[in-house]
Amino acid sequence: MIKSEDRYAVFLDIDGTLLADSFIIPQRNIDALNAAREKGHLVFINTGRSWGNIPPVLMEQIEKFDGIIAGSGAMISMNGKTVFSRYMSKNLCCRLAEYFLSNTEYWCMFEGLKNIYMIENSDRARADYQIAVTSVADMEKICGNDEIQVVAMGVEAPKDFIEKFKDKITVFQFERYADCVVKGLNKAKGIEKVLELTGIKKENTIAIGDSNNDMDMIKFAGIGVAMANSQQSILDIADYVTDTNRNCGVAKAIEKFLL
């Protein structure tokens, strides 16, 4: 077991990073992360997905780690206990719902703590997302029973939307969709909170990711690692580029730096 001052905290993106082609973590990744934890290091998920948008089969695997940062910093759970949360207000959710109900060319998905909610006339609607939002009144009821962490939309956040809500939300644009979270939240802020609670030094952090919303944490971490399948902007800022998600790049980075 390592000394406490030599302990590292690892922060992992999910999609395109920890996972390959399914919601089952590759065994080599699991083995490497378990070996790091056995030495005394800590492992955290740091995902843009809301808590309610983490599939149960994946949750069963990752809840065994030391903690989960969900919704790009909107919620932090450590050892099964929520230690931080910041959700979208009812007023903001209703304004967002009103916008998308009036601009039906864009699909919209509200990701909560418990579930996922779709604008009903969205062509993005899927059989597993059956909770529809057909009016602002629907959203008011939802906010009375759930906490919205992320609003996903697509394909691209329109300019008038960004301008209208620029003081309330941060938009992370991806190739086929955009994620919106409360202004000021990001994955790096989530890491900062974990460091406050664990006493681990910033220089003893490793962040591994591949996408636009991973940029803040990769810049922030002591060692910022990009997957080989990352977009170019992530490759450009990383301290180290590991293999692809399909070739267990997470395991290879952990083996290099911690094992």
mmCIF file of C-alpha atoms in Angstrom:
data_model
loop_
_atom_site.group_PDB
_atom_site.id
_atom_site.type_symbol
_atom_site.label_atom_id
_atom_site.label_comp_id
_atom_site.label_asym_id
_atom_site.label_seq_id
_atom_site.Cartn_x
_atom_site.Cartn_y
_atom_site.Cartn_z
ATOM 1 C CA MET A 1 0.000 0.000 0.000
ATOM 2 C CA ILE A 2 1.355 3.408 -1.006
ATOM 3 C CA LYS A 3 1.859 6.318 1.386
ATOM 4 C CA SER A 4 -1.014 8.805 1.527
ATOM 5 C CA GLU A 5 1.120 11.567 -0.018
ATOM 6 C CA ASP A 6 1.819 9.322 -3.009
ATOM 7 C CA ARG A 7 -1.827 8.508 -3.632
ATOM 8 C CA TYR A 8 -3.328 9.502 -6.996
ATOM 9 C CA ALA A 9 -6.916 10.127 -8.038
ATOM 10 C CA VAL A 10 -7.938 9.016 -11.540
ATOM 11 C CA PHE A 11 -10.901 10.664 -13.314
ATOM 12 C CA LEU A 12 -12.433 8.819 -16.256
ATOM 13 C CA ASP A 13 -14.828 9.855 -18.968
ATOM 14 C CA ILE A 14 -17.263 7.100 -20.000
ATOM 15 C CA ASP A 15 -18.232 7.296 -23.668
ATOM 16 C CA GLY A 16 -15.320 6.960 -26.060
ATOM 17 C CA THR A 17 -12.945 6.467 -23.132
ATOM 18 C CA LEU A 18 -13.729 3.790 -20.563
ATOM 19 C CA LEU A 19 -16.133 1.950 -22.870
ATOM 20 C CA ALA A 20 -15.653 0.410 -26.299
ATOM 21 C CA ASP A 21 -18.745 -0.804 -28.177
ATOM 22 C CA SER A 22 -21.139 -1.626 -25.330
ATOM 23 C CA PHE A 23 -21.939 -0.648 -21.763
ATOM 24 C CA ILE A 24 -19.712 -3.453 -20.460
ATOM 25 C CA ILE A 25 -16.282 -2.192 -19.371
ATOM 26 C CA PRO A 26 -13.463 -4.122 -21.097
ATOM 27 C CA GLN A 27 -11.860 -6.568 -18.679
ATOM 28 C CA ARG A 28 -8.356 -5.149 -19.129
ATOM 29 C CA ASN A 29 -9.627 -1.720 -18.046
ATOM 30 C CA ILE A 30 -11.283 -3.257 -14.977
ATOM 31 C CA ASP A 31 -8.152 -5.191 -14.049
ATOM 32 C CA ALA A 32 -5.900 -2.148 -14.319
ATOM 33 C CA LEU A 33 -8.260 0.072 -12.311
ATOM 34 C CA ASN A 34 -8.688 -2.580 -9.624
ATOM 35 C CA ALA A 35 -4.909 -2.988 -9.404
ATOM 36 C CA ALA A 36 -4.496 0.774 -8.974
ATOM 37 C CA ARG A 37 -7.126 0.817 -6.228
ATOM 38 C CA GLU A 38 -5.488 -2.102 -4.450
ATOM 39 C CA LYS A 39 -2.314 -0.012 -4.267
ATOM 40 C CA GLY A 40 -4.295 2.788 -2.600
ATOM 41 C CA HIS A 41 -5.124 5.059 -5.537
ATOM 42 C CA LEU A 42 -8.684 6.327 -6.058
ATOM 43 C CA VAL A 43 -10.794 5.949 -9.201
ATOM 44 C CA PHE A 44 -13.668 8.267 -10.131
ATOM 45 C CA ILE A 45 -16.015 8.383 -13.089
ATOM 46 C CA ASN A 46 -16.326 11.921 -14.498
ATOM 47 C CA THR A 47 -19.098 11.920 -17.081
ATOM 48 C CA GLY A 48 -21.279 14.383 -18.937
ATOM 49 C CA ARG A 49 -24.173 11.968 -18.524
ATOM 50 C CA SER A 50 -26.679 12.792 -15.820
ATOM 51 C CA TRP A 51 -27.119 10.261 -13.023
ATOM 52 C CA GLY A 52 -30.391 9.139 -14.619
ATOM 53 C CA ASN A 53 -28.729 8.640 -17.999
ATOM 54 C CA ILE A 54 -26.171 6.105 -16.761
ATOM 55 C CA PRO A 55 -27.531 2.693 -17.849
ATOM 56 C CA PRO A 56 -28.173 0.292 -14.918
ATOM 57 C CA VAL A 57 -25.767 -2.335 -16.305
ATOM 58 C CA LEU A 58 -22.991 0.257 -16.345
ATOM 59 C CA MET A 59 -23.938 1.685 -12.948
ATOM 60 C CA GLU A 60 -23.498 -1.769 -11.421
ATOM 61 C CA GLN A 61 -19.888 -1.730 -12.596
ATOM 62 C CA ILE A 62 -18.856 1.846 -11.840
ATOM 63 C CA GLU A 63 -20.521 2.212 -8.435
ATOM 64 C CA LYS A 64 -17.783 -0.116 -7.163
ATOM 65 C CA PHE A 65 -15.269 2.690 -7.806
ATOM 66 C CA ASP A 66 -14.567 5.441 -5.272
ATOM 67 C CA GLY A 67 -17.007 7.943 -6.693
ATOM 68 C CA ILE A 68 -18.994 9.305 -9.621
ATOM 69 C CA ILE A 69 -19.115 12.858 -10.955
ATOM 70 C CA ALA A 70 -22.242 13.105 -13.123
ATOM 71 C CA GLY A 71 -23.653 15.810 -15.358
ATOM 72 C CA SER A 72 -20.285 17.528 -15.900
ATOM 73 C CA GLY A 73 -20.018 18.325 -12.202
ATOM 74 C CA ALA A 74 -23.737 18.691 -11.378
ATOM 75 C CA MET A 75 -23.651 15.816 -8.897
ATOM 76 C CA ILE A 76 -20.852 14.085 -7.013
ATOM 77 C CA SER A 77 -21.252 10.808 -5.159
ATOM 78 C CA MET A 78 -18.444 9.326 -3.079
ATOM 79 C CA ASN A 79 -18.665 5.859 -1.561
ATOM 80 C CA GLY A 80 -22.405 5.817 -2.206
ATOM 81 C CA LYS A 81 -23.132 9.199 -0.604
ATOM 82 C CA THR A 82 -24.033 12.404 -2.448
ATOM 83 C CA VAL A 83 -21.528 15.075 -1.425
ATOM 84 C CA PHE A 84 -22.430 17.798 -3.933
ATOM 85 C CA SER A 85 -25.354 18.651 -6.195
ATOM 86 C CA ARG A 86 -26.390 21.613 -8.301
ATOM 87 C CA TYR A 87 -29.364 21.244 -10.615
ATOM 88 C CA MET A 88 -31.225 23.450 -13.071
ATOM 89 C CA SER A 89 -33.948 25.573 -11.486
ATOM 90 C CA LYS A 90 -37.597 24.950 -12.316
ATOM 91 C CA ASN A 91 -37.760 28.367 -13.962
ATOM 92 C CA LEU A 92 -34.812 27.600 -16.247
ATOM 93 C CA CYS A 93 -36.157 24.161 -17.156
ATOM 94 C CA CYS A 94 -39.519 25.635 -18.056
ATOM 95 C CA ARG A 95 -37.894 28.328 -20.209
ATOM 96 C CA LEU A 96 -35.836 25.673 -22.000
ATOM 97 C CA ALA A 97 -38.908 23.495 -22.523
ATOM 98 C CA GLU A 98 -40.796 26.491 -23.908
ATOM 99 C CA TYR A 99 -37.976 27.170 -26.364
ATOM 100 C CA PHE A 100 -37.858 23.612 -27.711
ATOM 101 C CA LEU A 101 -41.637 23.254 -27.850
ATOM 102 C CA SER A 102 -41.598 26.322 -30.093
ATOM 103 C CA ASN A 103 -38.586 25.187 -32.161
ATOM 104 C CA THR A 104 -39.534 21.653 -33.111
ATOM 105 C CA GLU A 105 -36.776 21.224 -35.680
ATOM 106 C CA TYR A 106 -34.417 20.504 -32.780
ATOM 107 C CA TRP A 107 -34.667 17.369 -30.655
ATOM 108 C CA CYS A 108 -34.367 17.870 -26.914
ATOM 109 C CA MET A 109 -33.797 15.560 -23.962
ATOM 110 C CA PHE A 110 -33.910 16.579 -20.289
ATOM 111 C CA GLU A 111 -31.647 14.331 -18.183
ATOM 112 C CA GLY A 112 -32.528 14.069 -14.526
ATOM 113 C CA LEU A 113 -31.426 12.347 -11.371
ATOM 114 C CA LYS A 114 -34.087 9.679 -11.823
ATOM 115 C CA ASN A 115 -35.054 9.594 -15.477
ATOM 116 C CA ILE A 116 -34.929 11.096 -18.978
ATOM 117 C CA TYR A 117 -37.625 13.283 -20.520
ATOM 118 C CA MET A 118 -38.187 13.998 -24.215
ATOM 119 C CA ILE A 119 -39.972 16.757 -26.054
ATOM 120 C CA GLU A 120 -42.764 14.600 -27.453
ATOM 121 C CA ASN A 121 -42.591 15.660 -31.095
ATOM 122 C CA SER A 122 -38.834 15.164 -31.255
ATOM 123 C CA ASP A 123 -37.632 12.895 -34.053
ATOM 124 C CA ARG A 124 -34.977 11.777 -31.564
ATOM 125 C CA ALA A 125 -37.628 10.003 -29.452
ATOM 126 C CA ARG A 126 -36.768 6.407 -28.606
ATOM 127 C CA ALA A 127 -38.755 3.534 -27.179
ATOM 128 C CA ASP A 128 -36.732 3.545 -23.942
ATOM 129 C CA TYR A 129 -37.410 7.258 -23.347
ATOM 130 C CA GLN A 130 -41.176 7.254 -22.969
ATOM 131 C CA ILE A 131 -41.646 10.130 -20.542
ATOM 132 C CA ALA A 132 -42.863 12.899 -22.814
ATOM 133 C CA VAL A 133 -42.837 16.656 -22.355
ATOM 134 C CA THR A 134 -45.769 18.101 -24.290
ATOM 135 C CA SER A 135 -46.108 21.430 -22.480
ATOM 136 C CA VAL A 136 -44.470 23.762 -20.002
ATOM 137 C CA ALA A 137 -46.940 22.411 -17.432
ATOM 138 C CA ASP A 138 -45.428 18.938 -17.956
ATOM 139 C CA MET A 139 -41.999 20.323 -17.177
ATOM 140 C CA GLU A 140 -43.276 22.013 -14.021
ATOM 141 C CA LYS A 141 -44.558 18.642 -12.788
ATOM 142 C CA ILE A 142 -41.300 16.907 -13.686
ATOM 143 C CA CYS A 143 -39.284 19.468 -11.746
ATOM 144 C CA GLY A 144 -41.471 18.762 -8.729
ATOM 145 C CA ASN A 145 -40.395 15.107 -8.788
ATOM 146 C CA ASP A 146 -36.916 15.049 -10.317
ATOM 147 C CA GLU A 147 -33.792 17.168 -10.578
ATOM 148 C CA ILE A 148 -32.610 18.076 -14.087
ATOM 149 C CA GLN A 149 -28.832 17.966 -14.443
ATOM 150 C CA VAL A 150 -28.300 18.079 -18.226
ATOM 151 C CA VAL A 151 -30.275 19.167 -21.276
ATOM 152 C CA ALA A 152 -29.132 17.513 -24.503
ATOM 153 C CA MET A 153 -30.155 18.865 -27.887
ATOM 154 C CA GLY A 154 -29.268 18.481 -31.499
ATOM 155 C CA VAL A 155 -27.814 18.472 -33.839
ATOM 156 C CA GLU A 156 -26.141 21.817 -33.147
ATOM 157 C CA ALA A 157 -27.057 24.459 -30.578
ATOM 158 C CA PRO A 158 -28.543 27.365 -32.584
ATOM 159 C CA LYS A 159 -27.031 30.806 -32.194
ATOM 160 C CA ASP A 160 -30.219 32.370 -30.859
ATOM 161 C CA PHE A 161 -30.449 29.645 -28.199
ATOM 162 C CA ILE A 162 -26.867 30.251 -27.046
ATOM 163 C CA GLU A 163 -27.473 34.009 -26.917
ATOM 164 C CA LYS A 164 -30.798 33.671 -25.084
ATOM 165 C CA PHE A 165 -29.439 31.439 -22.334
ATOM 166 C CA LYS A 166 -25.758 32.446 -22.203
ATOM 167 C CA ASP A 167 -26.015 33.756 -18.630
ATOM 168 C CA LYS A 168 -27.675 30.598 -17.347
ATOM 169 C CA ILE A 169 -26.027 27.622 -19.035
ATOM 170 C CA THR A 170 -22.785 26.332 -20.483
ATOM 171 C CA VAL A 171 -23.059 24.552 -23.845
ATOM 172 C CA PHE A 172 -20.698 21.738 -24.848
ATOM 173 C CA GLN A 173 -20.967 21.096 -28.589
ATOM 174 C CA PHE A 174 -20.252 17.642 -30.005
ATOM 175 C CA GLU A 175 -20.424 16.248 -33.506
ATOM 176 C CA ARG A 176 -24.071 15.168 -33.398
ATOM 177 C CA TYR A 177 -25.479 16.882 -30.304
ATOM 178 C CA ALA A 178 -24.886 19.502 -27.614
ATOM 179 C CA ASP A 179 -25.041 19.191 -23.819
ATOM 180 C CA CYS A 180 -26.184 22.077 -21.641
ATOM 181 C CA VAL A 181 -25.434 22.380 -17.911
ATOM 182 C CA VAL A 182 -25.779 25.100 -15.294
ATOM 183 C CA LYS A 183 -23.391 27.992 -15.918
ATOM 184 C CA GLY A 184 -20.079 27.473 -14.163
ATOM 185 C CA LEU A 185 -20.211 23.694 -14.026
ATOM 186 C CA ASN A 186 -17.661 21.519 -15.791
ATOM 187 C CA LYS A 187 -15.686 18.357 -15.147
ATOM 188 C CA ALA A 188 -12.705 20.264 -13.714
ATOM 189 C CA LYS A 189 -14.933 21.855 -11.067
ATOM 190 C CA GLY A 190 -16.035 18.358 -10.133
ATOM 191 C CA ILE A 191 -12.419 17.307 -9.675
ATOM 192 C CA GLU A 192 -11.717 20.361 -7.521
ATOM 193 C CA LYS A 193 -14.521 19.376 -5.153
ATOM 194 C CA VAL A 194 -13.232 15.794 -4.879
ATOM 195 C CA LEU A 195 -9.744 17.083 -4.079
ATOM 196 C CA GLU A 196 -11.180 19.259 -1.313
ATOM 197 C CA LEU A 197 -12.825 16.220 0.236
ATOM 198 C CA THR A 198 -9.974 13.742 -0.180
ATOM 199 C CA GLY A 199 -6.951 15.953 0.421
ATOM 200 C CA ILE A 200 -5.262 14.658 -2.718
ATOM 201 C CA LYS A 201 -2.950 17.147 -4.408
ATOM 202 C CA LYS A 202 -3.818 18.509 -7.844
ATOM 203 C CA GLU A 203 -0.489 17.278 -9.211
ATOM 204 C CA ASN A 204 -1.520 13.762 -8.159
ATOM 205 C CA THR A 205 -4.506 13.642 -10.503
ATOM 206 C CA ILE A 206 -4.921 11.869 -13.827
ATOM 207 C CA ALA A 207 -7.817 12.773 -16.124
ATOM 208 C CA ILE A 208 -8.587 10.642 -19.180
ATOM 209 C CA GLY A 209 -11.047 11.656 -21.896
ATOM 210 C CA ASP A 210 -11.751 12.155 -25.567
ATOM 211 C CA SER A 211 -14.349 14.888 -26.151
ATOM 212 C CA ASN A 212 -15.087 18.590 -25.904
ATOM 213 C CA ASN A 213 -16.467 18.425 -22.364
ATOM 214 C CA ASP A 214 -13.256 16.668 -21.233
ATOM 215 C CA MET A 215 -11.083 19.640 -22.171
ATOM 216 C CA ASP A 216 -11.387 21.410 -18.805
ATOM 217 C CA MET A 217 -10.438 18.361 -16.767
ATOM 218 C CA ILE A 218 -7.557 17.370 -19.051
ATOM 219 C CA LYS A 219 -6.124 20.893 -18.773
ATOM 220 C CA PHE A 220 -6.687 20.930 -15.003
ATOM 221 C CA ALA A 221 -5.247 17.552 -14.039
ATOM 222 C CA GLY A 222 -1.652 16.921 -13.094
ATOM 223 C CA ILE A 223 -1.552 14.453 -15.984
ATOM 224 C CA GLY A 224 -4.061 15.023 -18.772
ATOM 225 C CA VAL A 225 -4.500 11.950 -20.964
ATOM 226 C CA ALA A 226 -6.232 11.885 -24.355
ATOM 227 C CA MET A 227 -7.540 8.744 -25.969
ATOM 228 C CA ALA A 228 -6.085 8.104 -29.427
ATOM 229 C CA ASN A 229 -9.645 8.337 -30.778
ATOM 230 C CA SER A 230 -10.032 11.868 -29.345
ATOM 231 C CA GLN A 231 -10.992 14.895 -31.387
ATOM 232 C CA GLN A 232 -7.986 16.973 -32.427
ATOM 233 C CA SER A 233 -8.560 19.753 -29.876
ATOM 234 C CA ILE A 234 -8.159 17.198 -27.069
ATOM 235 C CA LEU A 235 -5.073 15.618 -28.608
ATOM 236 C CA ASP A 236 -3.499 19.078 -28.833
ATOM 237 C CA ILE A 237 -3.767 19.856 -25.103
ATOM 238 C CA ALA A 238 -3.011 16.445 -23.575
ATOM 239 C CA ASP A 239 0.173 15.645 -21.689
ATOM 240 C CA TYR A 240 -0.006 12.103 -23.000
ATOM 241 C CA VAL A 241 -1.938 10.243 -25.707
ATOM 242 C CA THR A 242 -2.859 6.652 -24.927
ATOM 243 C CA ASP A 243 -4.395 3.984 -27.188
ATOM 244 C CA THR A 244 -8.004 4.028 -28.419
ATOM 245 C CA ASN A 245 -11.019 3.071 -26.340
ATOM 246 C CA ARG A 246 -11.370 -0.128 -28.392
ATOM 247 C CA ASN A 247 -7.785 -1.060 -27.537
ATOM 248 C CA CYS A 248 -8.112 -0.464 -23.781
ATOM 249 C CA GLY A 249 -6.361 2.905 -23.774
ATOM 250 C CA VAL A 250 -7.525 3.522 -20.193
ATOM 251 C CA ALA A 251 -5.764 0.385 -18.956
ATOM 252 C CA LYS A 252 -2.598 1.248 -20.851
ATOM 253 C CA ALA A 253 -2.474 4.729 -19.315
ATOM 254 C CA ILE A 254 -3.047 3.371 -15.797
ATOM 255 C CA GLU A 255 -0.370 0.728 -16.317
ATOM 256 C CA LYS A 256 2.088 3.380 -17.490
ATOM 257 C CA PHE A 257 1.543 5.928 -14.706
ATOM 258 C CA LEU A 258 0.409 3.913 -11.682
ATOM 259 C CA LEU A 259 1.409 0.277 -12.115
#
